[in-house]
Short mmCIF file of C-alpha atoms in Angstrom, two decimals:
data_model
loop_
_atom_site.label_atom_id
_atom_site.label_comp_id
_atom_site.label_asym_id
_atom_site.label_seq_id
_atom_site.Cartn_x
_atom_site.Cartn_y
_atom_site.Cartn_z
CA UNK L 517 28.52 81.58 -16.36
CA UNK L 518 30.10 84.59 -15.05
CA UNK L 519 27.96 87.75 -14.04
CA UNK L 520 28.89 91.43 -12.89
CA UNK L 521 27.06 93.76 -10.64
CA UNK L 522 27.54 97.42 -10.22
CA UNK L 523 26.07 98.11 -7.07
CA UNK L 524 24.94 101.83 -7.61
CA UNK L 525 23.17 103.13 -10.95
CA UNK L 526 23.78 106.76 -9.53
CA UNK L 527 26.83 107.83 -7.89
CA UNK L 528 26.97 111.84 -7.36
CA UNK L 529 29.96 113.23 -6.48
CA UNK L 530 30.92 117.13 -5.76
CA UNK L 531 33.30 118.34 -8.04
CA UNK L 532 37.26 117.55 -6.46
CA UNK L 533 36.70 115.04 -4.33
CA UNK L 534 37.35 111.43 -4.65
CA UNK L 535 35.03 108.65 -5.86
CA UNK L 536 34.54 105.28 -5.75
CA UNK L 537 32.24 102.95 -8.19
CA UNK L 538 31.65 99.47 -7.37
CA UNK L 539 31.64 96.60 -8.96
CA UNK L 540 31.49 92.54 -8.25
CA UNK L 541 31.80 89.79 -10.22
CA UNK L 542 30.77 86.37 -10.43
CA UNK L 543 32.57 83.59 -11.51
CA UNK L 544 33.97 79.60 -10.61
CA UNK L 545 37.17 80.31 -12.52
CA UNK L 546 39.96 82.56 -12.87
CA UNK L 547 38.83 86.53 -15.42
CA UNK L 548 39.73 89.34 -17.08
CA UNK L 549 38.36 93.03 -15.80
CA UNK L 550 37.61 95.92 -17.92
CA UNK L 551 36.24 99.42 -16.77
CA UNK L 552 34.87 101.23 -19.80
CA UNK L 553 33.64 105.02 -19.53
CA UNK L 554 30.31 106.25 -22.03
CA UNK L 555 29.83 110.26 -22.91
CA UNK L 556 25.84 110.40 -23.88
CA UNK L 557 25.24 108.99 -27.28
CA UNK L 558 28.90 107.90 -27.94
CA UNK L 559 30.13 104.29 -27.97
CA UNK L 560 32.29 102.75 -25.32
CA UNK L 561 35.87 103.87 -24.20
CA UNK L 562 37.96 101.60 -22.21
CA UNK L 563 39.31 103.13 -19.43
CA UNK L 564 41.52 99.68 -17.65
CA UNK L 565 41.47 96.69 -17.63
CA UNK L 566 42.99 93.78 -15.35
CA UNK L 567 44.26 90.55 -17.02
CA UNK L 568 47.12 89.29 -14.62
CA UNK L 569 50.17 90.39 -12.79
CA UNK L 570 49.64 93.55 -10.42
CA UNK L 571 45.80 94.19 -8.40
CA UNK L 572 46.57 97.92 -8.78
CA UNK L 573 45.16 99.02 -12.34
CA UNK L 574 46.10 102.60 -13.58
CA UNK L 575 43.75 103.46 -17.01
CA UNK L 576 43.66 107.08 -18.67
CA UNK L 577 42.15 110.04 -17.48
CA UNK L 578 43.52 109.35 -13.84
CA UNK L 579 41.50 106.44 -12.68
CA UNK L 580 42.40 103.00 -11.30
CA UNK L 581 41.02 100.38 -10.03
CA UNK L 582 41.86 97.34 -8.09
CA UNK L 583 41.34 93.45 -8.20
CA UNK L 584 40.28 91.75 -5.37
CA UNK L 585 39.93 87.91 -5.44
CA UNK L 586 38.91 87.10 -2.36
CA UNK L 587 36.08 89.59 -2.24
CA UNK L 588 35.29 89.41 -6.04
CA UNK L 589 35.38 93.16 -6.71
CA UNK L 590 37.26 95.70 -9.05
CA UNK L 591 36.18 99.10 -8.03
CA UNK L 592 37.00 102.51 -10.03
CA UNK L 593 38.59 104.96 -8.15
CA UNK L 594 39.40 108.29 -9.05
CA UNK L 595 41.01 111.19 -6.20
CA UNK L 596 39.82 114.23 -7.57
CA UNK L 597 36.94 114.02 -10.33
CA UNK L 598 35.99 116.90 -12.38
CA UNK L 599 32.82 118.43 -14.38
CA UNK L 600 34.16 116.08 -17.38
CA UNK L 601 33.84 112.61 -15.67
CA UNK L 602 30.56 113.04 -16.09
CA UNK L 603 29.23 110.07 -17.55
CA UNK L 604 28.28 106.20 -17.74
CA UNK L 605 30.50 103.41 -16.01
CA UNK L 606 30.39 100.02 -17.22
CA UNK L 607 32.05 96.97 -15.21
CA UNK L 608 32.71 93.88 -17.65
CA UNK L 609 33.76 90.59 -17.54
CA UNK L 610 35.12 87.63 -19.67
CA UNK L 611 36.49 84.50 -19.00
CA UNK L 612 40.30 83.99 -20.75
CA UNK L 613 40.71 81.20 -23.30
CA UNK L 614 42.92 79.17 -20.53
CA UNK L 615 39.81 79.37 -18.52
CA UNK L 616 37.26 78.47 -21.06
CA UNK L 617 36.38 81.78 -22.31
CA UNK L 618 34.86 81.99 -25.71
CA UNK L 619 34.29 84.62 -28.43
CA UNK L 620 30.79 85.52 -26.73
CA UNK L 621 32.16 88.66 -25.88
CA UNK L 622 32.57 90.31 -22.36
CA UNK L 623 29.68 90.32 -20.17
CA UNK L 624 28.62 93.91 -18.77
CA UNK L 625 26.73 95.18 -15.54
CA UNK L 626 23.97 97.44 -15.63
CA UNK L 627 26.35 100.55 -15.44
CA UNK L 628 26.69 103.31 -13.22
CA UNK L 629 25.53 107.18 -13.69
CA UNK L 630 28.53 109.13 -11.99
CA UNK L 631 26.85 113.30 -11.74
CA UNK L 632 29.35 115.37 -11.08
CA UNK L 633 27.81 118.25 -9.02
CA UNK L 634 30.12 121.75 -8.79
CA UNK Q 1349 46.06 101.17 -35.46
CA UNK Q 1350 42.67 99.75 -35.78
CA UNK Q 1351 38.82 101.93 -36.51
CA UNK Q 1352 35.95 100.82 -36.15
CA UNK Q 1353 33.30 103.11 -37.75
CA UNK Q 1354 29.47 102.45 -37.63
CA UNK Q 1355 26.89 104.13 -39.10
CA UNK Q 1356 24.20 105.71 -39.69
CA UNK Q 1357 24.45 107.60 -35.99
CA UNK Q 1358 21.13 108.78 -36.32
CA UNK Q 1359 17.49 106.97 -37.54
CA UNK Q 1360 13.91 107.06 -37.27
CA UNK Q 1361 12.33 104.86 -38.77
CA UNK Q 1362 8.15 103.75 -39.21
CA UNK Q 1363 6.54 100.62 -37.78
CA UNK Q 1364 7.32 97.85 -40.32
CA UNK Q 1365 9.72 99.51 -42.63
CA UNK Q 1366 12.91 97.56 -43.03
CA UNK Q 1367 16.64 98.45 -41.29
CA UNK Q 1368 20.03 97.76 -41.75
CA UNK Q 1369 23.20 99.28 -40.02
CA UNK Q 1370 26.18 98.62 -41.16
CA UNK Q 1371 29.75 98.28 -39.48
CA UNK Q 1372 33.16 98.03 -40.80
CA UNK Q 1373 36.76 97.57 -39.10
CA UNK Q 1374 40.00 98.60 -40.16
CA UNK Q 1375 43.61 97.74 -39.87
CA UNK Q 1376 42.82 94.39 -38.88
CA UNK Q 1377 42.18 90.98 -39.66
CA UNK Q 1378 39.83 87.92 -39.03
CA UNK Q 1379 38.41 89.79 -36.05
CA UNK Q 1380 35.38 89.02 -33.81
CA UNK Q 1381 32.73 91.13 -34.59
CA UNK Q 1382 29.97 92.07 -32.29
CA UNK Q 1383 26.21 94.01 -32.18
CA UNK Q 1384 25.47 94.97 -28.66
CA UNK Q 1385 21.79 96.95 -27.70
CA UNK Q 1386 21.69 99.25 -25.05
CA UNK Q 1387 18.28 100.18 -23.45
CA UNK Q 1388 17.81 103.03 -20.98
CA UNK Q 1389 19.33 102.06 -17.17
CA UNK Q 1390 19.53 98.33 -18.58
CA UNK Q 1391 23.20 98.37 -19.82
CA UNK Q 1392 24.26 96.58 -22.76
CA UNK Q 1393 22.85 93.29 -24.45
CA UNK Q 1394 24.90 91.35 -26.72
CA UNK Q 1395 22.47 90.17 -29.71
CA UNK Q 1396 25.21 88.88 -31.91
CA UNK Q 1397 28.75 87.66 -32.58
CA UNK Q 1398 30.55 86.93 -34.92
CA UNK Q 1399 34.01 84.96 -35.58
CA UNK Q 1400 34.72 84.71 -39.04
CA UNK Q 1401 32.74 85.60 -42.59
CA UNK Q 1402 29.52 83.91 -42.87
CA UNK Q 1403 29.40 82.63 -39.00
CA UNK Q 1404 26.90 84.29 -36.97
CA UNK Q 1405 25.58 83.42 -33.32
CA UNK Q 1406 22.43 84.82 -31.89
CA UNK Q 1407 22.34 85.23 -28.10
CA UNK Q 1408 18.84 86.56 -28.08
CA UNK Q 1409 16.02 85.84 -30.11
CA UNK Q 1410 14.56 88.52 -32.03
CA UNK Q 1411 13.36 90.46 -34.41
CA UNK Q 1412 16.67 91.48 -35.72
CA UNK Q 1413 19.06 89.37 -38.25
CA UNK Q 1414 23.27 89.97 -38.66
CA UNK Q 1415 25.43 89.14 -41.63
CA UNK Q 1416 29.11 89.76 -41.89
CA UNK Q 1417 29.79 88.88 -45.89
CA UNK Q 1418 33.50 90.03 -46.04
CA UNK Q 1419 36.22 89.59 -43.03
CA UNK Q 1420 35.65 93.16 -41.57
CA UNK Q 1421 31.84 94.29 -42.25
CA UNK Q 1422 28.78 93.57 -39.82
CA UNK Q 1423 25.24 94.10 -40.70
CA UNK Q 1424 22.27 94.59 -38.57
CA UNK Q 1425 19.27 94.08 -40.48
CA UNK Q 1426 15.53 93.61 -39.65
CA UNK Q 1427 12.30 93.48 -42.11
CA UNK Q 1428 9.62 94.71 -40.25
CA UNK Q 1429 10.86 96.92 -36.81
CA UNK Q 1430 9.04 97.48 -34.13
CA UNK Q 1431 8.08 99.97 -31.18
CA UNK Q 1432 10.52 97.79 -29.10
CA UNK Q 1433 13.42 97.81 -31.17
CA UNK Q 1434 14.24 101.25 -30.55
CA UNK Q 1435 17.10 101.78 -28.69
CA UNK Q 1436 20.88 102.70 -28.99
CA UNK Q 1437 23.40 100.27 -31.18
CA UNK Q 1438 26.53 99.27 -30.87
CA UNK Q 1439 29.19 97.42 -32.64
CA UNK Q 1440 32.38 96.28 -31.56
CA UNK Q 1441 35.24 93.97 -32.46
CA UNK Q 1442 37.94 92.42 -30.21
CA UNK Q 1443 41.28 89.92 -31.55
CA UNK Q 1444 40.43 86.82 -33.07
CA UNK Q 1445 41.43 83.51 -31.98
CA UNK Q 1446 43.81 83.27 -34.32
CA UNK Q 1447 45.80 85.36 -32.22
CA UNK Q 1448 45.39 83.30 -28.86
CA UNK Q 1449 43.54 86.12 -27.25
CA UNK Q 1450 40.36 86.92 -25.68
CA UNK Q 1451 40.47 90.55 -24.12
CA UNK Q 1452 39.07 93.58 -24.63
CA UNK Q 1453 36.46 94.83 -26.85
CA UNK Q 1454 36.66 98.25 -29.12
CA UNK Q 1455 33.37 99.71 -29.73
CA UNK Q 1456 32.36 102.23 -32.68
CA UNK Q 1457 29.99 105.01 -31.72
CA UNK Q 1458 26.72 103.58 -31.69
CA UNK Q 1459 23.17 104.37 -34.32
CA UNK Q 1460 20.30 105.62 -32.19
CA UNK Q 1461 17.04 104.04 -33.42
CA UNK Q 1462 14.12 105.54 -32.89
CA UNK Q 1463 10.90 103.45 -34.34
CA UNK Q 1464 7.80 105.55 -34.77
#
């Protein structure tokens, strides 16, 4: 079974500088990525995703992120953040249907508190 | 273009009384349907899917029951709550297999549950 970790459950960041958010995933066979962005008590926005073709991601609000097989990750990145990226970042995971996946849904890490500080 | 909408997006509840939050999607069809917990600093638990009317799959065992009687409603339901089902709730829905796809989930904007 497949399995993500996001390696930091605070990131804080001063306000215009870049930022990175990590994330690793676990898995035998080939996935799909998703980055999804939570403002407090709302539901789940997806920011990008990664299902084939190019590593480099672009998503809304001016982040991207970036597949890497080899090393299993798909870290956020954002240049220059600001007040309003302050929030909760969830790494998910599913497997595609060529690959076995099934409609369990995606599988999420723990998430990832980004504080923008001004 | 496809909504999700979930509700209530508040509740508090008593110890024992009964629940039920309801879900419905629009401007699609045959979807999979999905109600996720999330519990402070522990992400997101998926406690059930759901791929057509009438078929429902628990991944955790619970105190908690879901029904989905018509192609685009989901219903979380419980009889007695307790302390420890408090928590924030949310539904989603992604493509059906139908459409050869397994991607990305939409999620509506979640019921906070507090049980007192």
């Amino acid at each position: 079974a497949q399995s993500v970790t996001q390696l930091d459950s605070q990131v804080p960041v001063f306000e215009e500088a870049p930022v990175e958010l990590r994330c690793n995933y676990s898995s035998s066979v080939s996935v799909y990525l998703f980055w999804y962005v939570q403002y407090p008590n709302q539901g789940l926005q997806l920011l990008l995703k990664y299902l084939s073709g190019s590593t480099l991601v672009k998503g809304i609000n001016g982040f991207e992120a970036e597949f890497n097989k080899s090393q299993t990750s798909f870290h956020l990145r954002k240049p220059s953040v600001h007040i309003s990226d302050t929030a909760e970042y969830f790494c998910a995971v599913t497997l595609p249907m060529y690959s076995g996946g099934g409609a369990d849904g995606l599988t999420f890490g723990k998430g990832t508190h980004l504080i923008i500080q001004p | 273009s496809q909504t999700i909408h979930q509700w209530p997006a508040t509740l508090v509840q008593p110890v024992g009384s009964p629940l039920s939050l309801e879900c419905t999607v629009e401007g699609t069809s045959n979807p999979n349907l999905y109600w996720y917990r999330q519990a402070a600093g522990r992400g997101l638990q998926l406690l059930f899917y759901s791929v057509g009317i009438g078929q429902i799959s628990s991944e955790v065992p619970q105190n908690l029951s879901a029904s989905r009687p018509q192609d685009r409603q989901f219903i979380l339901s419980s009889k007695k709550l307790l302390l420890s089902d408090s928590g924030f709730y949310l539904c989603a829905w992604s493509e059906g297999w139908d459409r050869g796809r397994n991607t990305e989930a939409f999620f509506g904007q979640g019921t906070r549950l507090t049980v007192v």
